[in-house]
Amino acid sequence: MKAVVLKDKMKKGDKIAPLYYEEIETPQPKKGEVLVRLHYAAVNRRDVFIRYGAYPGIEVPSVLGSDGAGVIVALGEGVSNIAVGSEVVINPALDWGDNIDYPQAEHTVLGVPSNGTYAQYVTVPAENVLQKPSHLTLEEAAAIPLGALTAYRAVVTKGEVKPSDTVIIPGVGGGVATFALQIAVAKGATVFVTSSSDEKIAYAKELGATGGVNYRNKDWVKQLKALSGGANLSIDSIGGSTFNDLIYLAKPGSKIVSFGATLGPVEQVVMPRIFFKQLHILGTTMGSASEFKSMIDFYEAHKLKPVIDGVYDIQDIENVHEKMDKGKVFGKMVLKIPHD
C-alpha cells in the first residue's frame, strides 16, 4: 500500500523532519482488529508537532495520522460487532481503559508510535470503529475524531456546559476550538470567541457564536469582558498569557478547561484571582470510548457537520502541514487517499 512515512526523528539543523510517500507492506488484522480501507484522513496539529519532535514516544519509521474514515475490508479473529463493507469512523484514542476520569498508562493515540491514517489501509481494534453517522459523507466523518472527541470531553464532560452558560473560546479557527463552538452552541450556550482574524470571527458568528473580538486589538480583554459579561466556562488551548486573561474574564465559581498550550507556559499567575473567585481549573486530553460514542451520537442527533477548510491530495502533505503550521486554517484539513 501507499503511505506517508516519518522515517527519521527531528535532527539538529533540520527545520522539520521530512515525510515520504511510498510503498510499505499492507497490514493484516490481528485477533480483535479490523482492516479499514481508508478513503479520507484528516490533519491535526499533533501531526506537525511530531515532526518537530515535540511529542514523547516517537518511533520511526511510522505512519502519521490519527483521523480517518473508510470501509471495513477484513476482520481479525473473534470480531463480530461490525461487518465487512461497513462505512466507519475511527476512534484514535487507543487503550484508554475503563476509567472515564483519566486514561490508563497504556493509552496512546493512533498515528505514531502505531501506524496511522495517512495510508491506504490501517488496522485498529474493532472497538475503535463506529458506524459512520448517516448524515455525514466519509470526507466529513474523517474530519471529526480527534478534534471533536477532545472538544466534547472539554465542553460536556469536564465543562458540564448548560444552556444558561456564557462560554469563551479563544483562538477560534483551529479544529478543536471550532468543534467546541459547535457543541456549545448545540447545547444552547451563549458563545464568544477570539481570533487574530476578523474574517474568522465573522465565520464563527455564522456557526452560532454571539460575538467575538480580535486579540490583536490592544484592549481586547476589556472589550470581551464588556461584550460577554464574563465566562461561566472557558475552553483553552492557548495557555501562556491568554490563560491569565481567561482568569480575569472568569465569573465567580466558573470553570476553565485546558487541553493545550500553543503559547507555552503560564507565567506570573495571580493566585488570589483563582481562589477568591472559587475557580475550577480542569485539564483534559482526548477522551474515553464511551465519550467517543456519545460525541458521534450527539453529532448525529443534532445533524452537525464539521467545518472543512479544504480537501487535499495526500501527496501534497508537506504543503498542508505548512499551512497548518502558519495558522491559515478555519476548521479541518482533509486528505483524499487515492486507490489506484
Coordinates of C-alpha atoms in Angstrom, one line a residue:
M1 CA 0.0 0.0 0.0
K2 CA 1.0 3.7 -0.3
A3 CA 1.5 5.7 2.9
V4 CA 3.1 8.8 4.3
V5 CA 6.0 7.7 6.4
L6 CA 8.1 9.5 9.0
K7 CA 11.5 7.8 8.7
D8 CA 13.7 10.0 10.9
K9 CA 13.2 12.0 14.1
M10 CA 13.9 15.7 14.1
K11 CA 17.7 16.2 13.9
K12 CA 19.8 19.2 14.9
G13 CA 19.9 21.6 12.0
D14 CA 16.6 20.4 10.5
K15 CA 13.7 22.8 10.1
I16 CA 11.3 19.9 10.4
A17 CA 11.5 16.1 9.9
P18 CA 10.7 15.2 6.3
L19 CA 7.9 12.9 5.1
Y20 CA 8.0 10.2 2.4
Y21 CA 5.0 9.0 0.3
E22 CA 6.0 5.4 -0.6
E23 CA 5.1 1.8 -0.7
I24 CA 5.0 -0.2 2.5
E25 CA 3.6 -3.5 3.5
T26 CA -0.2 -3.6 3.8
P27 CA -1.1 -4.5 7.4
Q28 CA -3.3 -7.5 8.2
P29 CA -5.8 -7.5 11.1
K30 CA -4.7 -9.5 14.2
K31 CA -7.1 -11.0 16.7
G32 CA -9.7 -8.4 17.8
E33 CA -8.8 -6.0 15.0
V34 CA -10.3 -4.8 11.7
L35 CA -8.7 -3.6 8.5
V36 CA -10.0 -0.3 7.2
R37 CA -9.6 0.8 3.6
L38 CA -9.2 4.5 4.2
H39 CA -10.9 7.0 1.8
Y40 CA -10.1 10.1 3.8
A41 CA -7.8 11.2 6.6
A42 CA -7.6 14.5 8.4
V43 CA -4.7 16.6 9.7
N44 CA -4.1 17.6 13.3
R45 CA -1.6 19.9 14.9
R46 CA -0.3 16.8 16.7
D47 CA 1.0 15.5 13.3
V48 CA 3.1 18.6 12.8
F49 CA 4.3 18.6 16.4
I50 CA 5.5 15.0 16.0
R51 CA 7.7 16.2 13.0
Y52 CA 9.2 18.8 15.4
G53 CA 10.0 16.1 17.9
A54 CA 7.5 17.7 20.4
Y55 CA 5.8 14.5 21.5
P56 CA 7.1 11.7 23.7
G57 CA 7.4 8.1 22.5
I58 CA 8.1 8.9 18.8
E59 CA 9.1 5.8 17.0
V60 CA 10.4 5.6 13.4
P61 CA 9.6 4.5 10.8
S62 CA 5.9 5.3 11.5
V63 CA 2.9 6.4 9.5
L64 CA 1.4 9.7 10.7
G65 CA -2.3 10.4 11.1
S66 CA -5.0 10.0 13.8
D67 CA -8.2 10.8 12.0
G68 CA -9.8 8.7 9.3
A69 CA -12.9 7.2 7.7
G70 CA -13.3 4.3 5.3
V71 CA -14.7 0.9 4.7
I72 CA -14.1 -2.4 6.6
V73 CA -12.4 -4.9 4.3
A74 CA -11.3 -7.6 6.7
L75 CA -11.9 -8.8 10.2
G76 CA -9.5 -10.4 12.6
E77 CA -10.2 -13.4 14.6
G78 CA -13.1 -13.0 17.1
V79 CA -14.6 -9.8 15.6
S80 CA -18.3 -9.9 15.4
N81 CA -19.5 -6.4 16.3
I82 CA -19.1 -5.0 12.8
A83 CA -19.4 -6.4 9.2
V84 CA -17.1 -6.2 6.2
G85 CA -18.4 -3.4 3.9
S86 CA -19.4 -1.1 6.8
E87 CA -18.6 2.5 6.4
V88 CA -16.8 3.5 9.6
V89 CA -15.2 6.4 11.5
I90 CA -12.1 5.6 13.6
N91 CA -11.7 6.5 17.3
P92 CA -8.0 7.4 17.6
A93 CA -7.8 7.0 21.4
L94 CA -6.3 3.6 21.9
D95 CA -6.3 1.6 25.1
W96 CA -8.0 4.4 27.2
G97 CA -9.3 1.9 29.8
D98 CA -12.4 1.7 31.9
N99 CA -11.9 4.8 34.0
I100 CA -13.6 7.8 32.4
D101 CA -11.6 10.2 34.7
Y102 CA -8.2 9.6 33.1
P103 CA -6.6 7.1 30.8
Q104 CA -4.6 4.1 31.8
A105 CA -0.8 4.0 31.4
E106 CA -1.0 2.0 28.2
H107 CA -3.1 4.7 26.4
T108 CA -1.7 6.0 23.1
V109 CA -3.1 8.0 20.2
L110 CA -3.3 6.4 16.7
G111 CA -0.5 7.6 14.4
V112 CA 3.0 7.3 16.0
P113 CA 4.1 5.2 17.6
S114 CA 1.5 3.0 15.9
N115 CA 0.9 3.3 12.2
G116 CA -1.9 5.8 11.5
T117 CA -4.3 7.0 8.8
Y118 CA -2.0 8.7 6.3
A119 CA -2.3 5.5 4.3
Q120 CA -4.5 3.4 2.1
Y121 CA -5.1 0.9 4.9
V122 CA -4.9 0.8 8.7
T123 CA -5.6 -1.8 11.3
V124 CA -7.2 -0.8 14.6
P125 CA -9.0 -2.7 17.4
A126 CA -12.6 -3.4 16.4
E127 CA -13.8 -1.5 19.5
N128 CA -12.2 1.6 17.9
V129 CA -14.5 1.8 14.9
L130 CA -18.1 3.0 14.8
Q131 CA -20.6 3.2 12.0
K132 CA -20.4 6.5 10.2
P133 CA -23.2 8.9 11.1
S134 CA -25.8 8.6 8.3
H135 CA -25.9 12.3 7.6
L136 CA -22.1 12.6 7.0
T137 CA -20.0 11.7 4.0
L138 CA -16.8 9.8 4.5
E139 CA -14.9 13.0 3.9
E140 CA -16.9 14.7 6.7
A141 CA -16.6 11.8 9.0
A142 CA -12.8 11.7 8.7
A143 CA -12.6 15.3 9.9
I144 CA -14.3 14.6 13.3
P145 CA -12.5 12.0 15.5
L146 CA -9.6 13.6 17.5
G147 CA -10.8 17.2 17.4
A148 CA -14.4 16.6 18.2
L149 CA -13.6 14.0 20.9
T150 CA -11.3 16.4 22.6
A151 CA -13.9 19.2 22.3
Y152 CA -16.8 17.1 23.5
R153 CA -14.9 16.0 26.7
A154 CA -13.8 19.6 27.3
V155 CA -17.2 21.2 26.8
V156 CA -19.6 18.4 28.0
T157 CA -17.8 16.0 30.4
K158 CA -15.4 18.5 32.0
G159 CA -17.1 21.8 31.4
E160 CA -20.6 20.5 32.1
V161 CA -22.0 23.2 29.8
K162 CA -25.5 24.4 30.4
P163 CA -27.9 26.4 28.2
S164 CA -27.6 29.3 30.7
D165 CA -23.8 29.4 30.4
T166 CA -21.7 32.0 28.7
V167 CA -18.7 30.3 27.1
I168 CA -15.5 31.9 25.9
I169 CA -13.3 30.1 23.3
P170 CA -10.1 31.8 22.4
G171 CA -8.3 31.1 19.1
V172 CA -11.3 30.1 17.0
G173 CA -10.4 28.6 13.7
G174 CA -8.4 25.7 14.9
G175 CA -10.1 22.3 14.7
V176 CA -10.8 21.6 18.4
A177 CA -11.9 25.2 19.1
T178 CA -14.3 25.1 16.1
F179 CA -15.8 21.8 17.3
A180 CA -16.1 23.3 20.8
L181 CA -18.0 26.2 19.4
Q182 CA -20.4 23.8 17.5
I183 CA -21.0 21.6 20.6
A184 CA -21.5 24.5 23.0
V185 CA -24.0 26.2 20.6
A186 CA -25.9 23.0 20.1
K187 CA -26.1 22.7 23.9
G188 CA -27.8 26.1 23.9
A189 CA -24.9 28.1 25.5
T190 CA -24.0 31.7 24.5
V191 CA -20.6 31.6 23.0
F192 CA -18.0 34.3 22.4
V193 CA -14.7 33.8 20.6
T194 CA -11.3 35.5 19.9
S195 CA -9.1 35.4 16.8
S196 CA -6.4 37.4 15.1
S197 CA -8.7 37.4 12.1
D198 CA -11.9 39.4 11.7
E199 CA -12.9 37.0 8.9
K200 CA -12.6 34.0 11.3
I201 CA -14.7 35.9 13.9
A202 CA -17.4 36.5 11.2
Y203 CA -17.4 32.9 10.2
A204 CA -17.7 31.8 13.9
K205 CA -20.8 34.0 14.1
E206 CA -22.2 32.1 11.1
L207 CA -21.7 29.0 13.1
G208 CA -23.7 30.4 16.1
A209 CA -21.2 32.5 18.1
T210 CA -22.9 35.5 19.6
G211 CA -19.8 37.7 19.2
G212 CA -16.1 37.9 19.2
V213 CA -13.0 40.2 19.4
N214 CA -9.7 40.4 17.6
Y215 CA -6.9 39.8 20.1
R216 CA -4.6 42.0 18.1
N217 CA -6.6 44.9 19.5
K218 CA -4.7 46.4 22.5
D219 CA -7.7 46.3 24.8
W220 CA -9.2 43.1 23.6
V221 CA -9.7 41.6 27.1
K222 CA -11.7 44.6 28.3
Q223 CA -13.7 44.6 25.1
L224 CA -14.5 40.9 25.6
K225 CA -15.5 41.5 29.2
A226 CA -17.8 44.3 28.2
L227 CA -19.3 42.2 25.3
S228 CA -19.8 38.9 27.2
G229 CA -20.1 39.9 30.8
G230 CA -17.6 37.3 31.7
A231 CA -17.5 33.5 31.3
N232 CA -19.1 30.6 33.1
L233 CA -16.9 28.3 31.1
S234 CA -13.7 28.9 29.0
I235 CA -12.2 26.3 26.7
D236 CA -8.5 27.0 26.3
S237 CA -5.9 25.5 24.0
I238 CA -3.6 28.6 24.1
G239 CA -2.0 28.8 27.5
G240 CA 0.6 31.5 28.0
S241 CA -0.6 34.9 28.8
T242 CA -4.0 34.1 27.4
F243 CA -4.7 31.8 30.4
N244 CA -4.3 34.7 32.8
D245 CA -6.7 36.7 30.6
L246 CA -9.2 33.9 31.0
I247 CA -8.8 34.0 34.7
Y248 CA -9.6 37.7 34.6
L249 CA -12.7 37.0 32.4
A250 CA -14.0 34.2 34.6
K251 CA -17.1 34.7 36.7
P252 CA -17.0 33.5 40.3
G253 CA -17.4 29.8 40.5
S254 CA -16.8 29.3 36.8
K255 CA -14.6 26.7 35.0
I256 CA -11.6 26.9 32.8
V257 CA -10.9 23.7 30.8
S258 CA -7.4 23.4 29.3
F259 CA -6.2 21.0 26.7
G260 CA -3.3 22.8 25.1
A261 CA -0.6 25.5 25.4
T262 CA 0.4 26.8 22.0
L263 CA 1.7 29.9 23.7
G264 CA 3.7 27.9 26.1
P265 CA 3.8 28.0 30.0
V266 CA 1.6 30.3 32.0
E267 CA 3.7 32.8 33.9
Q268 CA 3.0 35.1 36.8
V269 CA -0.3 33.7 37.7
V270 CA -2.1 35.9 40.3
M271 CA -3.3 33.1 42.6
P272 CA -5.8 35.2 44.6
R273 CA -7.8 35.6 41.4
I274 CA -8.2 31.9 41.3
F275 CA -9.0 31.1 44.9
F276 CA -11.1 34.3 45.7
K277 CA -13.2 33.6 42.6
Q278 CA -13.5 29.9 43.6
L279 CA -12.5 28.8 40.1
H280 CA -12.3 25.3 38.8
I281 CA -9.2 24.7 36.7
L282 CA -9.6 21.5 34.8
G283 CA -7.2 19.6 32.5
T284 CA -8.2 17.3 29.7
T285 CA -6.9 15.5 26.6
M286 CA -8.7 13.2 24.1
G287 CA -11.5 11.1 25.7
S288 CA -12.8 7.6 26.5
A289 CA -14.6 5.1 24.2
S290 CA -17.9 6.0 25.8
E291 CA -17.3 9.7 25.2
F292 CA -16.4 9.0 21.6
K293 CA -19.7 7.2 21.1
S294 CA -21.6 9.9 22.9
M295 CA -19.9 12.5 20.7
I296 CA -20.8 10.6 17.5
D297 CA -24.4 10.2 18.7
F298 CA -24.5 13.9 19.5
Y299 CA -23.4 14.9 16.0
E300 CA -26.0 12.6 14.5
A301 CA -28.8 13.8 16.8
H302 CA -28.1 17.4 16.1
K303 CA -27.1 16.8 12.4
L304 CA -23.9 18.7 13.0
K305 CA -21.2 18.7 10.3
P306 CA -17.6 19.6 10.7
V307 CA -16.2 22.7 9.2
I308 CA -13.8 21.7 6.5
D309 CA -11.1 24.2 5.4
G310 CA -10.2 22.2 2.3
V311 CA -9.7 18.7 0.8
Y312 CA -6.2 18.0 -0.5
D313 CA -4.4 15.1 -2.2
I314 CA -2.4 13.1 0.4
Q315 CA 0.8 13.6 -1.8
D316 CA 0.5 17.4 -1.0
I317 CA 1.0 16.7 2.7
E318 CA 4.1 18.9 3.1
N319 CA 2.2 22.0 1.9
V320 CA -0.8 21.1 4.0
H321 CA 1.3 20.8 7.2
E322 CA 3.0 24.1 6.3
K323 CA -0.4 25.8 6.1
M324 CA -1.5 24.4 9.4
D325 CA 1.8 25.5 11.0
K326 CA 1.2 29.0 9.9
G327 CA -2.4 29.0 11.3
K328 CA -4.0 29.8 8.0
V329 CA -6.9 27.4 8.6
F330 CA -10.5 27.5 9.7
G331 CA -11.8 24.1 10.6
K332 CA -10.2 20.8 9.4
M333 CA -8.0 20.0 6.5
V334 CA -8.9 16.6 5.0
L335 CA -6.6 14.4 2.9
K336 CA -8.1 12.4 0.0
I337 CA -6.5 9.0 -0.2
P338 CA -6.3 7.5 -3.8
H339 CA -6.6 3.8 -4.6
D340 CA -5.1 3.1 -8.0

